[in-house]
Amino acid sequence: MKVDVLLGLQWGDEGKGKIVDVLTPGYDVVARFQGGPNAGHTLEFNGEKYVLRSIPSGIFQGDKVNIIGNGVVLDPALFKAEAEALVKAGHDLPGKLYISKKAHLILPTHRFLDAAREAAKGDARVGTTGRGIGPAYTDKVGRDGLRVGDLLHGFEAKYAAAKARHERLLASLGFSYDLREVEREWMEGVDYLKRFRLVDGEHFINRLIDEGRGVLAEGAQGTMLDVDFGSYPFVTSSNTICAGACTGLGVAPGRIGQVFGIFKAYCTRVGSGPFPTELKDATGDALCEIGHEFGSVTGRRRRCGWLDLVALRYAIRLNGVTSLFMMKGDVLDTFDTIKVCVAYRVDGEETTEFPFDLQESNIEPVYVELPGWKTPLTRVTSEDEFPEELNNYLTFLEEELSVPIRIVSVGADREQTIKRYLD
Ligand code: GDP
Ligand code: IMO
Ligand code: MG
C-alpha cells in the first residue's frame, strides 16, 4: 500500500483536522509528519468539539494506529495536557498512539527563546504561536537537539547542557523569565510521555506499509508557511509540503500515493507577513465573523481575503496534488458576488507565477468576479442539491487549477462533508 498525504495549501487552518477525521475510516494508520503544538486541528462530531495540537486527528475513529513522526517537535507538558484531556473523555490513547524516538523535544527554554527572538525583531516579528517551534527546529538542524529517544538514555546530562546553553543565549538577549514552574510542568510531562510506546518510527511505519496497511499522513500548517517555499521569513520552521511527509516519517518518495490538497473557499492568515488578497475592509470583517476566523491555538483574529489562485497553483505544483478538497463553502453563502484572484500585477506586469519576494514587489491582485449562490449550504447532503452558482464556481476553479475538487465542506461537523465524483 502507498501512503496518502493530506496537507494544507494556504497559510494553515484550512480544516485539515476535520478532513483527516472524515477520511480515517478508510485507513489503518494516521501519522503526523511535521510541526508541533503550533498546530490546532479542530474536529466536531456528535455535538462535541476537540482541538488537537500534537496528536494525530485519527485518534477518534476506532482502534486505528496513530503515529507522531520524527519530523514533529513535541512539548511534553503540552502533550500531557492534550493527552490527559482525551483520556479523561474516555479515549484509550496509550493503546493506539506511537511516538517516534527521533521526534525532537521542545524544551521549556525554547519557549522563552521564541519570545525573546520575537521581541528582538520588533516590527519585523513573525507573529509566531510562541510555542518554541523555531528554536526547537533550530537546535535540530544545528545538531544540538534533544530527541524523544534521549529520555531513555542519559537524559539528565543532555538536558542540563541544553538548558545551560539556552540560558546563556537568553541572557545575551537580555530576556528575563522565570523557569521554575514551567520546568516543573515540563518534567511531569516527560514522566508522562515515557508511558507511551516510543518506537523507531521509520521501521514501524514501513513494516505497516509492507503488511499492506493503508496510511494517511497528516500535515500541519500549510504550504505558504513552508520554510523553503512559503512567504519567507514569515513562515514556520518545517517543510509543510508533501516532501516533508517523506523526511518526517522515513517513507521513501516512491511510497507516496494520493496527495490531498485542502483549501478554504477564501483565504486566511494568522501572524505577520505578506497576504496579497487580504481585505482590510467590511468584506474582510464579514469573512472573519461568518467563518469564526479566530486561531484555535492562540485565539488571535485571522486576517481574511479572497481566494488566491496564484498561490494555490504554486502549492498544487509543489505538492503534486491529485485531489482538491474545498472547505468552508458555507461561509460564502450570503455574498452577492465572490472574487477570485487569477493573477498578480507586479510593478505593472501581469504574472501567474508566484514571485520570489512578496514583500518588496508591488503586488496587485487581478480578480475575476463570480455570482454568489445566496443559498444556505449547511444542510445540503449531496452534490445534487448544490445551487447552480456553486457548481459554476467549482467548475471555474477546476479549470483554473486542473485538479478535481473531490470534497466540498459545508460546515464544521464531520457530517457536513459532500463527496463528489463518487464512483
Ligand atoms: P486545521 O488547522 O487545518 O485543522 O483547521 P482549524 O481547525 O485550525 O480551523 C478550521 C476551522 O474551521 C475550525 O474551527 C473548524 O471547526 C472549522 N471548519 C472546518 N470545516 C468547515 C466548514 O466547511 N465550514 C465551516 N463553517 N467551518 C468549518
Ligand atoms: P495549523 O496546523 C495557522 C503561523 C504563525 C506564524 C508562523 C510561525 O493549525 O494549520 P510558529 O509558531 O510555527 O513559529 O509560527 O506560522 N502558524 C500557523 N498558522 N495554522 C497553523 O497550524 C500554524 N502554525 C504556525 O501564526 O505566522
Ligand atoms: Mg489550525
Coordinates of C-alpha atoms and ligand atoms in Angstrom, one line a residue:
M1 CA 0.0 0.0 0.0
K2 CA 1.0 3.6 -0.6
V3 CA 1.0 6.5 1.9
D4 CA -1.6 9.1 1.0
V5 CA -0.8 12.6 2.2
L6 CA -3.3 15.3 3.3
L7 CA -1.9 18.8 3.6
G8 CA -2.9 22.5 3.7
L9 CA -2.4 24.6 0.5
Q10 CA -2.7 28.0 2.1
W11 CA -1.5 29.6 5.3
G12 CA -2.8 26.9 7.7
D13 CA -6.2 26.4 9.4
E14 CA -7.8 25.1 6.1
G15 CA -9.7 22.4 8.1
K16 CA -7.1 19.5 8.0
G17 CA -8.2 18.1 11.3
K18 CA -11.8 17.7 10.2
I19 CA -11.0 16.0 6.9
V20 CA -8.4 13.6 8.4
D21 CA -11.1 12.5 10.8
V22 CA -13.6 12.1 8.0
L23 CA -11.1 10.0 5.9
T24 CA -9.7 7.9 8.7
P25 CA -12.2 5.0 8.4
G26 CA -10.6 4.3 5.0
Y27 CA -7.1 3.9 6.5
D28 CA -5.4 1.8 9.2
V29 CA -2.8 4.3 10.3
V30 CA -2.8 8.1 10.7
A31 CA 0.6 9.8 11.0
R32 CA 1.6 13.4 11.8
F33 CA 4.9 14.3 10.0
Q34 CA 5.9 17.8 11.0
G35 CA 5.1 20.8 13.1
G36 CA 4.2 20.7 16.7
P37 CA 1.8 22.4 19.1
N38 CA 1.7 25.4 16.8
A39 CA -0.9 23.4 15.1
G40 CA -4.5 23.4 16.2
H41 CA -6.7 20.9 14.3
T42 CA -10.4 21.1 15.1
L43 CA -12.8 18.2 14.9
E44 CA -16.5 18.3 15.5
F45 CA -18.8 15.3 15.8
N46 CA -21.9 14.2 17.9
G47 CA -22.1 17.8 19.2
E48 CA -18.6 17.7 20.6
K49 CA -15.6 19.7 19.6
Y50 CA -11.9 18.8 20.1
V51 CA -8.8 20.8 19.2
L52 CA -5.7 18.6 18.6
R53 CA -2.2 20.0 18.6
S54 CA 0.3 17.2 18.6
I55 CA -1.9 14.1 18.5
P56 CA -3.0 12.9 15.0
S57 CA -6.6 13.6 14.0
G58 CA -7.3 9.8 13.5
I59 CA -7.5 9.3 17.2
F60 CA -11.3 9.3 17.4
Q61 CA -12.1 6.7 14.8
G62 CA -11.9 3.3 16.4
D63 CA -8.6 1.5 17.0
K64 CA -6.5 3.0 14.2
V65 CA -2.8 3.2 14.8
N66 CA -1.8 6.8 15.3
I67 CA 1.9 7.9 14.9
I68 CA 3.7 11.1 15.8
G69 CA 6.6 11.0 13.3
N70 CA 10.2 12.0 13.6
G71 CA 9.6 15.3 11.8
V72 CA 7.4 16.6 14.6
V73 CA 8.6 18.7 17.6
L74 CA 7.0 17.6 20.8
D75 CA 6.5 19.6 24.0
P76 CA 5.9 17.0 26.8
A77 CA 4.0 19.5 29.0
L78 CA 1.6 20.4 26.3
F79 CA 1.4 16.8 25.1
K80 CA 0.4 15.7 28.6
A81 CA -2.4 18.3 28.9
E82 CA -3.7 17.3 25.5
A83 CA -3.5 13.6 26.1
E84 CA -4.9 13.7 29.6
A85 CA -8.0 15.6 28.4
L86 CA -8.6 12.9 25.8
V87 CA -8.1 10.0 28.3
K88 CA -10.5 11.8 30.7
A89 CA -13.1 11.9 27.9
G90 CA -12.7 8.1 27.6
H91 CA -10.3 7.6 24.8
D92 CA -7.7 4.9 25.1
L93 CA -4.7 6.9 24.0
P94 CA -1.7 4.8 25.2
G95 CA -3.2 1.8 23.4
K96 CA -3.1 3.4 19.9
L97 CA -0.6 6.2 19.9
Y98 CA 3.1 5.6 18.9
I99 CA 5.8 8.2 19.1
S100 CA 9.0 8.2 17.1
K101 CA 12.1 8.2 19.2
K102 CA 13.6 10.6 16.6
A103 CA 11.0 13.3 17.2
H104 CA 12.7 16.3 18.8
L105 CA 11.7 17.8 22.1
I106 CA 10.7 21.4 22.7
L107 CA 12.4 22.4 25.9
P108 CA 10.9 25.0 28.3
T109 CA 13.7 27.3 27.4
H110 CA 12.8 27.0 23.7
R111 CA 9.5 28.8 24.5
F112 CA 11.4 31.6 26.1
L113 CA 13.8 31.8 23.2
D114 CA 10.9 32.1 20.9
A115 CA 9.5 35.0 22.8
A116 CA 13.0 36.6 23.1
R117 CA 13.6 36.4 19.4
E118 CA 10.2 37.8 18.5
A119 CA 10.8 40.7 21.0
A120 CA 14.2 41.4 19.4
K121 CA 12.7 41.6 16.0
G122 CA 10.3 44.3 16.9
D123 CA 8.1 45.3 14.0
A124 CA 9.7 42.6 11.9
R125 CA 8.4 39.8 14.2
V126 CA 6.9 36.7 12.6
G127 CA 4.0 36.6 14.9
T128 CA 4.8 33.0 16.0
T129 CA 2.5 30.9 18.1
G130 CA 5.1 31.3 20.9
R131 CA 5.3 27.5 21.4
G132 CA 9.1 27.3 20.9
I133 CA 8.8 25.8 17.4
G134 CA 11.5 27.9 15.7
P135 CA 14.2 27.4 18.4
A136 CA 13.5 23.7 18.7
Y137 CA 13.9 23.2 14.9
T138 CA 17.0 25.4 15.1
D139 CA 18.6 23.1 17.6
K140 CA 17.6 20.1 15.5
V141 CA 19.3 21.5 12.4
G142 CA 22.2 22.8 14.4
R143 CA 22.7 19.3 15.8
D144 CA 22.1 20.4 19.4
G145 CA 18.5 19.0 19.8
L146 CA 17.2 16.5 22.3
R147 CA 15.1 13.7 21.0
V148 CA 12.3 11.6 22.5
G149 CA 14.6 8.6 22.5
D150 CA 17.0 10.6 24.7
L151 CA 14.5 10.3 27.5
L152 CA 15.6 6.7 27.7
H153 CA 19.4 7.3 27.6
G154 CA 21.4 9.8 29.6
F155 CA 18.7 12.4 29.6
E156 CA 19.7 14.4 32.6
A157 CA 23.1 15.4 31.4
K158 CA 21.8 16.2 27.9
Y159 CA 19.0 18.3 29.3
A160 CA 21.4 20.2 31.7
A161 CA 23.8 21.0 28.8
A162 CA 21.0 22.3 26.5
K163 CA 19.4 24.3 29.3
A164 CA 22.7 26.0 30.2
R165 CA 23.3 26.8 26.5
H166 CA 19.8 28.3 26.2
E167 CA 20.2 30.3 29.4
R168 CA 23.4 31.9 28.1
L169 CA 21.5 32.8 24.9
L170 CA 18.6 34.3 26.8
A171 CA 21.0 36.3 29.0
S172 CA 22.7 37.7 25.8
L173 CA 19.3 38.8 24.5
G174 CA 18.6 40.5 27.9
F175 CA 15.4 38.4 28.3
S176 CA 14.0 38.0 31.8
Y177 CA 12.0 34.9 32.6
D178 CA 11.0 32.5 35.4
L179 CA 11.7 28.9 34.5
R180 CA 10.8 27.1 37.7
E181 CA 7.0 26.5 37.2
V182 CA 7.3 25.9 33.5
E183 CA 10.2 23.4 34.1
R184 CA 8.3 21.6 36.8
E185 CA 5.3 21.0 34.5
W186 CA 7.7 20.0 31.7
M187 CA 9.4 17.4 33.8
E188 CA 5.9 16.0 34.7
G189 CA 5.3 15.8 31.0
V190 CA 8.5 13.9 30.5
D191 CA 7.4 11.3 33.0
Y192 CA 4.0 11.1 31.4
L193 CA 5.5 10.7 27.9
K194 CA 7.5 7.7 28.9
R195 CA 4.3 5.8 29.5
F196 CA 3.7 5.8 25.7
R197 CA 5.1 3.5 23.1
L198 CA 8.3 5.2 21.9
V199 CA 9.2 3.4 18.7
D200 CA 11.7 3.5 15.8
G201 CA 9.1 5.3 13.8
E202 CA 10.7 4.8 10.4
H203 CA 10.9 1.0 10.9
F204 CA 7.5 0.8 12.4
I205 CA 5.7 2.7 9.6
N206 CA 7.5 0.8 6.8
R207 CA 6.6 -2.5 8.4
L208 CA 3.0 -1.5 8.4
I209 CA 3.1 -0.4 4.8
D210 CA 4.8 -3.8 3.9
E211 CA 1.9 -5.6 5.6
G212 CA -0.5 -3.8 3.3
R213 CA -1.9 -1.3 5.8
G214 CA -3.3 2.0 4.5
V215 CA -1.5 5.1 5.9
L216 CA -2.8 8.7 5.8
A217 CA -0.1 11.3 6.6
E218 CA -1.5 14.4 8.2
G219 CA 0.2 17.7 7.5
A220 CA 0.2 20.7 9.8
Q221 CA 0.3 24.4 8.9
G222 CA 0.1 25.0 5.1
T223 CA 2.3 25.2 2.0
M224 CA 2.5 29.0 2.2
L225 CA 4.2 28.6 5.6
D226 CA 6.8 26.1 4.3
V227 CA 10.3 27.1 5.4
D228 CA 11.6 26.8 1.8
F229 CA 8.7 27.8 -0.4
G230 CA 6.4 29.9 1.9
S231 CA 6.4 33.6 2.3
Y232 CA 9.9 33.5 3.9
P233 CA 10.8 34.7 6.6
F234 CA 7.1 34.8 7.7
V235 CA 6.9 31.0 7.8
T236 CA 7.1 28.2 10.2
S237 CA 10.3 26.2 10.7
S238 CA 9.5 23.0 8.9
N239 CA 8.7 21.6 5.5
T240 CA 5.0 21.6 5.3
I241 CA 4.9 20.3 1.7
C242 CA 4.4 16.7 0.6
A243 CA 8.2 16.1 0.6
G244 CA 8.0 16.7 4.4
A245 CA 6.0 13.5 4.8
C246 CA 8.9 11.5 3.4
T247 CA 11.5 13.1 5.7
G248 CA 9.1 13.4 8.6
L249 CA 8.1 9.8 8.7
G250 CA 11.0 8.0 7.0
V251 CA 9.0 6.9 4.0
A252 CA 10.6 6.8 0.5
P253 CA 9.1 9.2 -2.2
G254 CA 8.0 6.2 -4.3
R255 CA 5.8 5.0 -1.5
I256 CA 3.6 8.2 -1.6
G257 CA 0.3 7.6 -3.3
Q258 CA -2.5 10.2 -3.4
V259 CA -1.9 13.8 -2.3
F260 CA -5.0 15.5 -1.0
G261 CA -4.7 19.3 -1.0
I262 CA -7.1 21.2 1.1
F263 CA -8.0 24.9 0.8
K264 CA -10.7 27.3 2.1
A265 CA -13.0 28.8 -0.4
Y266 CA -11.3 32.1 0.6
C267 CA -8.0 32.8 2.3
T268 CA -6.9 33.4 5.9
R269 CA -3.6 34.0 7.6
V270 CA -2.6 34.4 11.3
G271 CA 0.5 36.4 12.3
S272 CA 2.6 38.7 10.2
G273 CA 3.7 38.5 6.6
P274 CA 2.5 39.3 3.1
F275 CA -1.0 38.4 2.0
P276 CA -1.8 39.8 -1.5
T277 CA -5.6 39.2 -1.4
E278 CA -6.1 40.4 2.2
L279 CA -9.3 42.5 2.7
K280 CA -8.9 45.2 5.3
D281 CA -12.5 46.3 4.8
A282 CA -16.1 45.3 5.7
T283 CA -15.9 42.3 3.4
G284 CA -12.8 41.0 5.3
D285 CA -14.6 41.6 8.6
A286 CA -17.6 39.7 7.2
L287 CA -15.5 36.7 6.2
C288 CA -13.9 36.7 9.7
E289 CA -17.2 36.9 11.5
I290 CA -19.1 34.4 9.4
G291 CA -16.2 32.0 9.3
H292 CA -15.4 32.4 13.0
E293 CA -11.8 33.1 12.0
F294 CA -10.0 33.2 15.3
G295 CA -7.0 31.0 15.9
S296 CA -7.7 27.6 17.5
V297 CA -4.4 27.8 19.4
T298 CA -3.8 31.4 20.2
G299 CA -7.3 32.9 19.8
R300 CA -5.8 35.5 17.5
R301 CA -8.0 37.0 14.8
R302 CA -7.2 35.6 11.4
R303 CA -6.6 38.0 8.6
C304 CA -9.1 37.3 5.7
G305 CA -9.2 37.8 2.0
W306 CA -10.3 36.3 -1.3
L307 CA -9.1 33.0 -2.8
D308 CA -5.7 33.4 -4.4
L309 CA -5.2 31.1 -7.4
V310 CA -1.6 32.2 -8.0
A311 CA -0.6 30.9 -4.6
L312 CA -2.9 27.9 -4.9
R313 CA -1.4 26.8 -8.3
Y314 CA 2.0 27.1 -6.8
A315 CA 1.0 25.0 -3.8
I316 CA -0.5 22.3 -6.1
R317 CA 2.7 22.2 -8.2
L318 CA 5.0 21.9 -5.1
N319 CA 2.9 19.1 -3.6
G320 CA 1.8 17.2 -6.7
V321 CA -1.8 17.4 -5.5
T322 CA -4.0 14.7 -7.0
S323 CA -7.3 15.8 -5.4
L324 CA -8.5 19.1 -4.0
F325 CA -10.9 19.5 -1.1
M326 CA -12.6 22.8 -0.7
M327 CA -13.5 23.8 2.8
K328 CA -15.9 26.4 4.4
G329 CA -18.0 26.8 1.2
D330 CA -20.9 27.7 3.6
V331 CA -19.0 30.9 4.7
L332 CA -19.7 32.4 1.3
D333 CA -23.4 31.7 1.3
T334 CA -24.6 35.3 1.7
F335 CA -22.2 37.0 -0.7
D336 CA -23.8 38.6 -3.8
T337 CA -20.6 38.1 -5.7
I338 CA -17.4 36.2 -5.0
K339 CA -13.9 37.3 -6.2
V340 CA -11.1 35.0 -7.1
C341 CA -7.5 36.3 -7.7
V342 CA -6.3 34.7 -11.0
A343 CA -3.1 36.6 -11.5
Y344 CA -0.8 39.2 -9.9
R345 CA 0.1 42.6 -11.4
V346 CA 3.7 43.0 -10.2
D347 CA 5.1 46.5 -10.9
G348 CA 2.5 46.9 -13.7
E349 CA 3.3 43.4 -15.3
E350 CA 0.7 40.6 -15.1
T351 CA 2.0 37.2 -13.9
T352 CA 0.6 33.9 -12.8
E353 CA 3.9 32.7 -11.3
F354 CA 4.4 33.1 -7.6
P355 CA 7.1 35.7 -7.1
F356 CA 10.3 35.4 -5.1
D357 CA 9.6 38.3 -2.8
L358 CA 6.0 39.1 -1.9
Q359 CA 7.2 41.9 0.4
E360 CA 9.1 44.2 -1.8
S361 CA 7.3 43.7 -5.1
N362 CA 4.4 45.9 -5.7
I363 CA 1.7 43.3 -6.0
E364 CA -1.9 44.0 -7.1
P365 CA -4.3 41.0 -7.4
V366 CA -6.1 40.6 -10.7
Y367 CA -9.7 39.4 -9.8
V368 CA -12.4 37.6 -11.6
E369 CA -15.9 38.1 -10.1
L370 CA -18.4 35.3 -10.0
P371 CA -22.0 35.3 -8.9
G372 CA -22.7 34.1 -5.3
W373 CA -25.2 31.3 -4.6
K374 CA -27.1 33.1 -1.9
T375 CA -28.4 29.8 -0.6
P376 CA -27.5 28.2 2.8
L377 CA -25.3 25.2 2.2
T378 CA -25.0 23.8 5.7
R379 CA -27.9 21.4 5.4
V380 CA -27.0 20.2 1.9
T381 CA -26.4 16.4 2.0
S382 CA -25.4 15.6 -1.6
E383 CA -23.9 17.2 -4.7
D384 CA -27.3 17.1 -6.5
E385 CA -28.5 19.8 -4.1
F386 CA -25.8 22.2 -5.0
P387 CA -27.0 25.6 -6.4
E388 CA -26.0 26.3 -10.0
E389 CA -23.8 29.2 -8.9
L390 CA -21.8 26.9 -6.6
N391 CA -21.4 24.3 -9.4
N392 CA -20.2 27.1 -11.7
Y393 CA -17.7 28.3 -9.0
L394 CA -16.3 24.7 -8.7
T395 CA -16.1 24.3 -12.4
F396 CA -14.3 27.6 -12.7
L397 CA -11.7 26.6 -10.1
E398 CA -11.2 23.1 -11.6
E399 CA -10.5 24.7 -15.0
E400 CA -8.0 27.1 -13.5
L401 CA -6.3 24.5 -11.3
S402 CA -6.5 21.4 -13.5
V403 CA -7.2 19.2 -10.5
P404 CA -10.6 17.8 -9.5
I405 CA -12.3 19.1 -6.3
R406 CA -13.5 15.9 -4.7
I407 CA -14.8 17.2 -1.4
V408 CA -16.8 20.3 -0.6
S409 CA -17.1 21.0 3.1
V410 CA -20.3 22.9 4.2
G411 CA -19.9 23.1 7.9
A412 CA -17.6 22.2 10.8
D413 CA -19.3 18.9 11.6
R414 CA -18.0 15.5 10.4
E415 CA -21.3 15.0 8.6
Q416 CA -21.2 18.3 6.7
T417 CA -18.9 16.9 4.1
I418 CA -20.0 16.4 0.5
K419 CA -18.0 13.9 -1.6
R420 CA -18.1 14.5 -5.4
Y421 CA -17.4 12.2 -8.4
L422 CA -18.3 9.1 -6.4
D423 CA -17.7 6.0 -8.5
Ligands
GDP1 P1 -6.7 23.0 10.7 O1 -5.7 23.6 11.5 O2 -6.4 22.9 9.2 O3 -7.2 21.6 11.2 O4 -8.0 23.9 10.8 P2 -8.5 24.6 12.1 O5 -9.2 23.6 13.0 O6 -7.5 25.4 12.8 O7 -9.5 25.7 11.5 C1 -10.6 25.3 10.8 C2 -11.9 25.9 11.5 O8 -13.0 25.8 10.6 C3 -12.3 25.0 12.7 O9 -12.9 25.8 13.6 C4 -13.3 24.0 12.0 O10 -14.2 23.5 13.0 C5 -14.0 24.9 11.0 N1 -14.5 24.3 9.8 C6 -13.9 23.2 9.2 N2 -14.6 23.0 8.0 C7 -15.6 23.9 8.0 C8 -16.6 24.2 7.0 O11 -16.8 23.6 6.0 N3 -17.5 25.2 7.4 C9 -17.4 25.9 8.5 N4 -18.2 26.9 8.7 N5 -16.4 25.7 9.4 C10 -15.5 24.7 9.1
IMO2 P1 -2.4 24.5 11.7 O1 -1.8 23.1 11.6 C1 -2.0 28.8 11.0 C2 1.9 30.5 11.8 C3 2.1 31.5 12.9 C4 3.2 32.4 12.4 C5 4.1 31.4 11.7 C6 5.3 30.9 12.5 O2 -3.4 24.6 12.7 O3 -2.9 24.9 10.3 P2 5.5 29.2 14.5 O4 4.9 29.2 15.9 O5 5.2 28.0 13.7 O6 7.0 29.5 14.6 O7 4.8 30.5 13.8 O8 3.3 30.3 11.3 N1 1.4 29.2 12.1 C7 0.1 28.8 11.8 N2 -0.9 29.5 11.2 N3 -2.2 27.5 11.3 C8 -1.2 26.8 11.9 O9 -1.2 25.5 12.1 C9 0.1 27.5 12.2 N4 1.2 27.1 12.8 C10 2.0 28.2 12.7 O10 0.9 32.2 13.1 O11 2.7 33.3 11.5
MG3 MG -5.4 25.1 12.8

